[in-house]
Amino acid sequence: MRAKYLKPAILAALYIGFSQWSASALAQNANATNLHKRGLAATCANCHGTDGKGVVDGGMPLINTLTSEQMLTQLKAFKSGAREGTIMPQLAKGYSDEQLETIAKQLGKK
């Protein structure tokens, strides 16, 4: 008689355990994804500063006023060679289009 209830109880315990494990894995994955996005955008701070105002008398343009769309347009122009520059064309070519979109979304004004 007990064996009749044992199988559903084991299945329920496994289901609850796996659902908790899955939720934890999803949260960790979301945190890793967010960290990756922030890391891509952080590379811009080397030249443009953490606030996007550039470096005083350093020739680095102000980027904190650009929308995400404007920023993406500029990044793609650097990558394609349509816009000239000293460092940015080289840097932009090192990123995929998806990575450039991520950077623009992270740094651009909404």
GROMACS .gro file of N, CA, C and O in nm:
model
  440
    1MET      N    1   0.081  -0.118   0.000
    1MET     CA    2   0.000   0.000   0.000
    1MET      C    3   0.087   0.127   0.000
    1MET      O    4   0.055   0.221  -0.066
    2ARG      N    5   0.198   0.126   0.076
    2ARG     CA    6   0.285   0.243   0.084
    2ARG      C    7   0.355   0.269  -0.048
    2ARG      O    8   0.381   0.383  -0.083
    3ALA      N    9   0.388   0.165  -0.120
    3ALA     CA   10   0.456   0.180  -0.248
    3ALA      C   11   0.369   0.257  -0.346
    3ALA      O   12   0.419   0.325  -0.435
    4LYS      N   13   0.240   0.250  -0.330
    4LYS     CA   14   0.146   0.320  -0.417
    4LYS      C   15   0.167   0.473  -0.408
    4LYS      O   16   0.154   0.544  -0.506
    5TYR      N   17   0.201   0.523  -0.289
    5TYR     CA   18   0.218   0.666  -0.268
    5TYR      C   19   0.364   0.710  -0.278
    5TYR      O   20   0.394   0.829  -0.284
    6LEU      N   21   0.455   0.615  -0.278
    6LEU     CA   22   0.596   0.647  -0.279
    6LEU      C   23   0.641   0.708  -0.413
    6LEU      O   24   0.712   0.808  -0.414
    7LYS      N   25   0.597   0.655  -0.522
    7LYS     CA   26   0.637   0.705  -0.653
    7LYS      C   27   0.591   0.850  -0.674
    7LYS      O   28   0.672   0.934  -0.713
    8PRO      N   29   0.465   0.886  -0.649
    8PRO     CA   30   0.426   1.027  -0.665
    8PRO      C   31   0.503   1.120  -0.571
    8PRO      O   32   0.536   1.232  -0.609
    9ALA      N   33   0.533   1.074  -0.450
    9ALA     CA   34   0.606   1.157  -0.356
    9ALA      C   35   0.748   1.183  -0.405
    9ALA      O   36   0.800   1.295  -0.395
   10ILE      N   37   0.812   1.081  -0.460
   10ILE     CA   38   0.948   1.097  -0.514
   10ILE      C   39   0.946   1.191  -0.634
   10ILE      O   40   1.030   1.279  -0.647
   11LEU      N   41   0.849   1.174  -0.721
   11LEU     CA   42   0.837   1.260  -0.839
   11LEU      C   43   0.813   1.405  -0.798
   11LEU      O   44   0.871   1.497  -0.856
   12ALA      N   45   0.729   1.426  -0.698
   12ALA     CA   46   0.703   1.562  -0.651
   12ALA      C   47   0.829   1.624  -0.592
   12ALA      O   48   0.860   1.741  -0.618
   13ALA      N   49   0.903   1.548  -0.514
   13ALA     CA   50   1.027   1.598  -0.455
   13ALA      C   51   1.129   1.633  -0.564
   13ALA      O   52   1.197   1.736  -0.557
   14LEU      N   53   1.141   1.549  -0.664
   14LEU     CA   54   1.233   1.577  -0.775
   14LEU      C   55   1.191   1.702  -0.850
   14LEU      O   56   1.274   1.785  -0.887
   15TYR      N   57   1.062   1.716  -0.874
   15TYR     CA   58   1.010   1.832  -0.946
   15TYR      C   59   1.042   1.960  -0.870
   15TYR      O   60   1.091   2.058  -0.927
   16ILE      N   61   1.016   1.960  -0.740
   16ILE     CA   62   1.044   2.078  -0.658
   16ILE      C   63   1.194   2.107  -0.655
   16ILE      O   64   1.236   2.221  -0.670
   17GLY      N   65   1.274   2.005  -0.641
   17GLY     CA   66   1.419   2.024  -0.639
   17GLY      C   67   1.472   2.079  -0.769
   17GLY      O   68   1.552   2.173  -0.770
   18PHE      N   69   1.426   2.024  -0.880
   18PHE     CA   70   1.472   2.073  -1.010
   18PHE      C   71   1.423   2.214  -1.039
   18PHE      O   72   1.494   2.294  -1.100
   19SER      N   73   1.302   2.247  -0.996
   19SER     CA   74   1.252   2.382  -1.022
   19SER      C   75   1.332   2.485  -0.943
   19SER      O   76   1.358   2.593  -0.991
   20GLN      N   77   1.372   2.452  -0.821
   20GLN     CA   78   1.455   2.542  -0.741
   20GLN      C   79   1.593   2.557  -0.804
   20GLN      O   80   1.648   2.666  -0.811
   21TRP      N   81   1.649   2.447  -0.849
   21TRP     CA   82   1.779   2.449  -0.913
   21TRP      C   83   1.773   2.532  -1.041
   21TRP      O   84   1.861   2.611  -1.070
   22SER      N   85   1.667   2.516  -1.120
   22SER     CA   86   1.652   2.588  -1.245
   22SER      C   87   1.640   2.738  -1.220
   22SER      O   88   1.698   2.818  -1.292
   23ALA      N   89   1.563   2.777  -1.120
   23ALA     CA   90   1.547   2.919  -1.089
   23ALA      C   91   1.680   2.980  -1.049
   23ALA      O   92   1.714   3.091  -1.090
   24SER      N   93   1.757   2.906  -0.971
   24SER     CA   94   1.889   2.954  -0.930
   24SER      C   95   1.981   2.967  -1.050
   24SER      O   96   2.054   3.066  -1.064
   25ALA      N   97   1.977   2.870  -1.139
   25ALA     CA   98   2.062   2.875  -1.258
   25ALA      C   99   2.023   2.991  -1.349
   25ALA      O  100   2.109   3.060  -1.404
   26LEU      N  101   1.893   3.016  -1.362
   26LEU     CA  102   1.848   3.128  -1.444
   26LEU      C  103   1.891   3.261  -1.385
   26LEU      O  104   1.932   3.351  -1.458
   27ALA      N  105   1.884   3.275  -1.254
   27ALA     CA  106   1.926   3.399  -1.189
   27ALA      C  107   2.076   3.420  -1.209
   27ALA      O  108   2.120   3.531  -1.236
   28GLN      N  109   2.154   3.314  -1.196
   28GLN     CA  110   2.299   3.326  -1.216
   28GLN      C  111   2.329   3.361  -1.361
   28GLN      O  112   2.418   3.441  -1.388
   29ASN      N  113   2.254   3.303  -1.454
   29ASN     CA  114   2.274   3.332  -1.595
   29ASN      C  115   2.240   3.478  -1.625
   29ASN      O  116   2.312   3.544  -1.699
   30ALA      N  117   2.133   3.529  -1.566
   30ALA     CA  118   2.095   3.669  -1.587
   30ALA      C  119   2.203   3.762  -1.531
   30ALA      O  120   2.237   3.863  -1.594
   31ASN      N  121   2.257   3.728  -1.415
   31ASN     CA  122   2.363   3.809  -1.356
   31ASN      C  123   2.488   3.808  -1.444
   31ASN      O  124   2.553   3.910  -1.462
   32ALA      N  125   2.521   3.693  -1.498
   32ALA     CA  126   2.639   3.681  -1.585
   32ALA      C  127   2.618   3.761  -1.713
   32ALA      O  128   2.711   3.828  -1.761
   33THR      N  129   2.499   3.756  -1.768
   33THR     CA  130   2.469   3.830  -1.891
   33THR      C  131   2.479   3.979  -1.865
   33THR      O  132   2.538   4.054  -1.944
   34ASN      N  133   2.423   4.025  -1.754
   34ASN     CA  134   2.429   4.166  -1.719
   34ASN      C  135   2.574   4.211  -1.697
   34ASN      O  136   2.614   4.318  -1.743
   35LEU      N  137   2.652   4.130  -1.631
   35LEU     CA  138   2.793   4.162  -1.608
   35LEU      C  139   2.868   4.170  -1.741
   35LEU      O  140   2.952   4.258  -1.760
   36HIS      N  141   2.838   4.078  -1.832
   36HIS     CA  142   2.902   4.080  -1.964
   36HIS      C  143   2.870   4.210  -2.038
   36HIS      O  144   2.959   4.273  -2.095
   37LYS      N  145   2.744   4.252  -2.035
   37LYS     CA  146   2.703   4.376  -2.102
   37LYS      C  147   2.773   4.496  -2.041
   37LYS      O  148   2.823   4.583  -2.113
   38ARG      N  149   2.778   4.501  -1.910
   38ARG     CA  150   2.844   4.612  -1.843
   38ARG      C  151   2.994   4.612  -1.871
   38ARG      O  152   3.056   4.718  -1.885
   39GLY      N  153   3.052   4.493  -1.882
   39GLY     CA  154   3.194   4.483  -1.912
   39GLY      C  155   3.228   4.535  -2.051
   39GLY      O  156   3.331   4.602  -2.070
   40LEU      N  157   3.142   4.506  -2.147
   40LEU     CA  158   3.165   4.558  -2.282
   40LEU      C  159   3.162   4.711  -2.282
   40LEU      O  160   3.247   4.776  -2.341
   41ALA      N  161   3.063   4.767  -2.215
   41ALA     CA  162   3.049   4.912  -2.211
   41ALA      C  163   3.161   4.977  -2.129
   41ALA      O  164   3.201   5.091  -2.158
   42ALA      N  165   3.212   4.908  -2.030
   42ALA     CA  166   3.317   4.965  -1.945
   42ALA      C  167   3.446   4.992  -2.021
   42ALA      O  168   3.524   5.080  -1.981
   43THR      N  169   3.469   4.921  -2.129
   43THR     CA  170   3.592   4.945  -2.205
   43THR      C  171   3.596   5.086  -2.263
   43THR      O  172   3.704   5.140  -2.285
   44CYS      N  173   3.481   5.147  -2.282
   44CYS     CA  174   3.474   5.283  -2.337
   44CYS      C  175   3.523   5.386  -2.237
   44CYS      O  176   3.565   5.496  -2.276
   45ALA      N  177   3.516   5.353  -2.107
   45ALA     CA  178   3.555   5.448  -2.003
   45ALA      C  179   3.703   5.481  -2.008
   45ALA      O  180   3.745   5.586  -1.959
   46ASN      N  181   3.784   5.394  -2.067
   46ASN     CA  182   3.927   5.421  -2.076
   46ASN      C  183   3.956   5.554  -2.146
   46ASN      O  184   4.047   5.626  -2.107
   47CYS      N  185   3.879   5.584  -2.248
   47CYS     CA  186   3.901   5.708  -2.323
   47CYS      C  187   3.793   5.813  -2.296
   47CYS      O  188   3.822   5.932  -2.293
   48HIS      N  189   3.669   5.769  -2.281
   48HIS     CA  190   3.559   5.863  -2.270
   48HIS      C  191   3.520   5.893  -2.126
   48HIS      O  192   3.429   5.972  -2.102
   49GLY      N  193   3.587   5.831  -2.030
   49GLY     CA  194   3.556   5.854  -1.890
   49GLY      C  195   3.435   5.776  -1.845
   49GLY      O  196   3.353   5.732  -1.927
   50THR      N  197   3.421   5.758  -1.717
   50THR     CA  198   3.309   5.679  -1.664
   50THR      C  199   3.176   5.750  -1.679
   50THR      O  200   3.072   5.688  -1.673
   51ASP      N  201   3.182   5.882  -1.701
   51ASP     CA  202   3.058   5.958  -1.718
   51ASP      C  203   3.033   5.995  -1.864
   51ASP      O  204   2.939   6.065  -1.896
   52GLY      N  205   3.120   5.949  -1.955
   52GLY     CA  206   3.101   5.975  -2.098
   52GLY      C  207   3.136   6.115  -2.143
   52GLY      O  208   3.102   6.156  -2.253
   53LYS      N  209   3.206   6.192  -2.059
   53LYS     CA  210   3.239   6.330  -2.093
   53LYS      C  211   3.374   6.344  -2.162
   53LYS      O  212   3.419   6.454  -2.189
   54GLY      N  213   3.440   6.233  -2.188
   54GLY     CA  214   3.569   6.239  -2.253
   54GLY      C  215   3.678   6.282  -2.158
   54GLY      O  216   3.658   6.293  -2.038
   55VAL      N  217   3.793   6.309  -2.212
   55VAL     CA  218   3.908   6.353  -2.132
   55VAL      C  219   3.935   6.498  -2.169
   55VAL      O  220   3.949   6.531  -2.287
   56VAL      N  221   3.943   6.585  -2.069
   56VAL     CA  222   3.967   6.726  -2.094
   56VAL      C  223   4.097   6.744  -2.172
   56VAL      O  224   4.200   6.689  -2.135
   57ASP      N  225   4.088   6.817  -2.280
   57ASP     CA  226   4.202   6.843  -2.369
   57ASP      C  227   4.265   6.714  -2.423
   57ASP      O  228   4.381   6.713  -2.461
   58GLY      N  229   4.189   6.608  -2.425
   58GLY     CA  230   4.241   6.481  -2.476
   58GLY      C  231   4.188   6.445  -2.614
   58GLY      O  232   4.227   6.345  -2.670
   59GLY      N  233   4.099   6.527  -2.665
   59GLY     CA  234   4.044   6.502  -2.797
   59GLY      C  235   3.939   6.392  -2.800
   59GLY      O  236   3.901   6.346  -2.908
   60MET      N  237   3.893   6.349  -2.686
   60MET     CA  238   3.791   6.244  -2.681
   60MET      C  239   3.653   6.310  -2.679
   60MET      O  240   3.625   6.393  -2.593
   61PRO      N  241   3.569   6.273  -2.771
   61PRO     CA  242   3.438   6.339  -2.779
   61PRO      C  243   3.346   6.302  -2.663
   61PRO      O  244   3.358   6.197  -2.601
   62LEU      N  245   3.254   6.394  -2.640
   62LEU     CA  246   3.150   6.376  -2.542
   62LEU      C  247   3.050   6.274  -2.597
   62LEU      O  248   2.999   6.291  -2.707
   63ILE      N  249   3.026   6.165  -2.524
   63ILE     CA  250   2.932   6.064  -2.574
   63ILE      C  251   2.810   6.048  -2.484
   63ILE      O  252   2.717   5.978  -2.519
   64ASN      N  253   2.808   6.118  -2.371
   64ASN     CA  254   2.698   6.099  -2.278
   64ASN      C  255   2.569   6.170  -2.321
   64ASN      O  256   2.468   6.161  -2.252
   65THR      N  257   2.572   6.240  -2.433
   65THR     CA  258   2.450   6.305  -2.483
   65THR      C  259   2.385   6.225  -2.595
   65THR      O  260   2.276   6.261  -2.639
   66LEU      N  261   2.450   6.121  -2.641
   66LEU     CA  262   2.399   6.043  -2.754
   66LEU      C  263   2.291   5.944  -2.711
   66LEU      O  264   2.301   5.883  -2.604
   67THR      N  265   2.192   5.927  -2.796
   67THR     CA  266   2.094   5.821  -2.773
   67THR      C  267   2.157   5.688  -2.813
   67THR      O  268   2.261   5.686  -2.880
   68SER      N  269   2.095   5.581  -2.778
   68SER     CA  270   2.145   5.449  -2.816
   68SER      C  271   2.155   5.436  -2.967
   68SER      O  272   2.252   5.382  -3.020
   69GLU      N  273   2.055   5.489  -3.037
   69GLU     CA  274   2.053   5.481  -3.183
   69GLU      C  275   2.167   5.563  -3.244
   69GLU      O  276   2.233   5.518  -3.338
   70GLN      N  277   2.188   5.684  -3.192
   70GLN     CA  278   2.296   5.768  -3.243
   70GLN      C  279   2.432   5.704  -3.218
   70GLN      O  280   2.519   5.705  -3.305
   71MET      N  281   2.447   5.648  -3.100
   71MET     CA  282   2.574   5.585  -3.066
   71MET      C  283   2.600   5.464  -3.156
   71MET      O  284   2.711   5.447  -3.207
   72LEU      N  285   2.498   5.383  -3.178
   72LEU     CA  286   2.513   5.266  -3.264
   72LEU      C  287   2.548   5.308  -3.407
   72LEU      O  288   2.633   5.246  -3.471
   73THR      N  289   2.486   5.412  -3.455
   73THR     CA  290   2.516   5.463  -3.589
   73THR      C  291   2.663   5.502  -3.599
   73THR      O  292   2.731   5.469  -3.698
   74GLN      N  293   2.713   5.573  -3.498
   74GLN     CA  294   2.854   5.615  -3.499
   74GLN      C  295   2.948   5.496  -3.489
   74GLN      O  296   3.049   5.490  -3.560
   75LEU      N  297   2.915   5.401  -3.403
   75LEU     CA  298   3.000   5.283  -3.387
   75LEU      C  299   3.007   5.203  -3.518
   75LEU      O  300   3.115   5.158  -3.558
   76LYS      N  301   2.894   5.186  -3.582
   76LYS     CA  302   2.892   5.113  -3.710
   76LYS      C  303   2.966   5.189  -3.819
   76LYS      O  304   3.029   5.129  -3.906
   77ALA      N  305   2.958   5.322  -3.815
   77ALA     CA  306   3.030   5.403  -3.914
   77ALA      C  307   3.181   5.387  -3.895
   77ALA      O  308   3.256   5.377  -3.993
   78PHE      N  309   3.226   5.384  -3.771
   78PHE     CA  310   3.368   5.360  -3.744
   78PHE      C  311   3.408   5.221  -3.794
   78PHE      O  312   3.512   5.203  -3.856
   79LYS      N  313   3.323   5.124  -3.766
   79LYS     CA  314   3.355   4.986  -3.804
   79LYS      C  315   3.364   4.969  -3.955
   79LYS      O  316   3.452   4.899  -4.005
   80SER      N  317   3.272   5.032  -4.027
   80SER     CA  318   3.270   5.016  -4.173
   80SER      C  319   3.373   5.102  -4.244
   80SER      O  320   3.401   5.081  -4.362
   81GLY      N  321   3.427   5.202  -4.174
   81GLY     CA  322   3.523   5.293  -4.237
   81GLY      C  323   3.456   5.417  -4.292
   81GLY      O  324   3.523   5.504  -4.347
   82ALA      N  325   3.325   5.429  -4.275
   82ALA     CA  326   3.254   5.548  -4.322
   82ALA      C  327   3.291   5.671  -4.241
   82ALA      O  328   3.283   5.783  -4.290
   83ARG      N  329   3.331   5.651  -4.117
   83ARG     CA  330   3.377   5.762  -4.032
   83ARG      C  331   3.522   5.736  -3.996
   83ARG      O  332   3.560   5.628  -3.955
   84GLU      N  333   3.603   5.840  -4.014
   84GLU     CA  334   3.745   5.829  -3.984
   84GLU      C  335   3.772   5.860  -3.838
   84GLU      O  336   3.693   5.928  -3.772
   85GLY      N  337   3.882   5.811  -3.790
   85GLY     CA  338   3.925   5.838  -3.655
   85GLY      C  339   4.063   5.779  -3.634
   85GLY      O  340   4.117   5.712  -3.722
   86THR      N  341   4.119   5.803  -3.519
   86THR     CA  342   4.252   5.749  -3.492
   86THR      C  343   4.243   5.610  -3.429
   86THR      O  344   4.304   5.516  -3.478
   87ILE      N  345   4.167   5.600  -3.323
   87ILE     CA  346   4.159   5.474  -3.249
   87ILE      C  347   4.026   5.402  -3.271
   87ILE      O  348   4.022   5.280  -3.281
   88MET      N  349   3.917   5.478  -3.278
   88MET     CA  350   3.784   5.417  -3.283
   88MET      C  351   3.762   5.320  -3.400
   88MET      O  352   3.700   5.216  -3.380
   89PRO      N  353   3.810   5.347  -3.520
   89PRO     CA  354   3.789   5.249  -3.627
   89PRO      C  355   3.852   5.113  -3.592
   89PRO      O  356   3.792   5.008  -3.617
   90GLN      N  357   3.969   5.117  -3.534
   90GLN     CA  358   4.035   4.992  -3.495
   90GLN      C  359   3.958   4.920  -3.385
   90GLN      O  360   3.941   4.799  -3.389
   91LEU      N  361   3.914   4.996  -3.286
   91LEU     CA  362   3.839   4.936  -3.176
   91LEU      C  363   3.706   4.879  -3.223
   91LEU      O  364   3.668   4.767  -3.186
   92ALA      N  365   3.634   4.956  -3.303
   92ALA     CA  366   3.500   4.913  -3.348
   92ALA      C  367   3.508   4.785  -3.432
   92ALA      O  368   3.418   4.701  -3.424
   93LYS      N  369   3.613   4.771  -3.509
   93LYS     CA  370   3.628   4.650  -3.591
   93LYS      C  371   3.650   4.525  -3.507
   93LYS      O  372   3.630   4.414  -3.554
   94GLY      N  373   3.689   4.544  -3.382
   94GLY     CA  374   3.711   4.431  -3.293
   94GLY      C  375   3.584   4.377  -3.229
   94GLY      O  376   3.589   4.276  -3.159
   95TYR      N  377   3.472   4.443  -3.251
   95TYR     CA  378   3.345   4.400  -3.193
   95TYR      C  379   3.250   4.350  -3.300
   95TYR      O  380   3.251   4.401  -3.413
   96SER      N  381   3.167   4.255  -3.264
   96SER     CA  382   3.062   4.210  -3.355
   96SER      C  383   2.952   4.316  -3.355
   96SER      O  384   2.946   4.402  -3.266
   97ASP      N  385   2.863   4.310  -3.452
   97ASP     CA  386   2.751   4.404  -3.455
   97ASP      C  387   2.664   4.389  -3.331
   97ASP      O  388   2.614   4.488  -3.276
   98GLU      N  389   2.648   4.267  -3.284
   98GLU     CA  390   2.569   4.243  -3.162
   98GLU      C  391   2.635   4.309  -3.041
   98GLU      O  392   2.567   4.368  -2.957
   99GLN      N  393   2.766   4.301  -3.032
   99GLN     CA  394   2.837   4.363  -2.921
   99GLN      C  395   2.827   4.516  -2.928
   99GLN      O  396   2.810   4.582  -2.826
  100LEU      N  397   2.834   4.571  -3.049
  100LEU     CA  398   2.818   4.716  -3.065
  100LEU      C  399   2.678   4.759  -3.021
  100LEU      O  400   2.662   4.864  -2.959
  101GLU      N  401   2.577   4.680  -3.055
  101GLU     CA  402   2.440   4.710  -3.011
  101GLU      C  403   2.431   4.709  -2.859
  101GLU      O  404   2.367   4.795  -2.799
  102THR      N  405   2.495   4.612  -2.797
  102THR     CA  406   2.495   4.603  -2.651
  102THR      C  407   2.561   4.725  -2.589
  102THR      O  408   2.508   4.785  -2.495
  103ILE      N  409   2.674   4.766  -2.643
  103ILE     CA  410   2.744   4.884  -2.592
  103ILE      C  411   2.656   5.008  -2.606
  103ILE      O  412   2.643   5.087  -2.512
  104ALA      N  413   2.595   5.024  -2.722
  104ALA     CA  414   2.510   5.141  -2.745
  104ALA      C  415   2.391   5.142  -2.650
  104ALA      O  416   2.353   5.247  -2.598
  105LYS      N  417   2.332   5.028  -2.624
  105LYS     CA  418   2.219   5.021  -2.532
  105LYS      C  419   2.262   5.050  -2.389
  105LYS      O  420   2.187   5.110  -2.313
  106GLN      N  421   2.381   5.007  -2.352
  106GLN     CA  422   2.430   5.029  -2.217
  106GLN      C  423   2.465   5.176  -2.193
  106GLN      O  424   2.438   5.230  -2.087
  107LEU      N  425   2.524   5.241  -2.292
  107LEU     CA  426   2.575   5.377  -2.272
  107LEU      C  427   2.485   5.488  -2.324
  107LEU      O  428   2.491   5.600  -2.274
  108GLY      N  429   2.406   5.458  -2.425
  108GLY     CA  430   2.323   5.561  -2.485
  108GLY      C  431   2.205   5.601  -2.398
  108GLY      O  432   2.158   5.525  -2.315
  109LYS      N  433   2.162   5.725  -2.419
  109LYS     CA  434   2.043   5.772  -2.347
  109LYS      C  435   1.921   5.702  -2.403
  109LYS      O  436   1.911   5.678  -2.523
  110LYS      N  437   1.833   5.671  -2.318
  110LYS     CA  438   1.712   5.599  -2.359
  110LYS      C  439   1.611   5.691  -2.422
  110LYS      O  440   1.599   5.803  -2.400
   0.00000   0.00000   0.00000
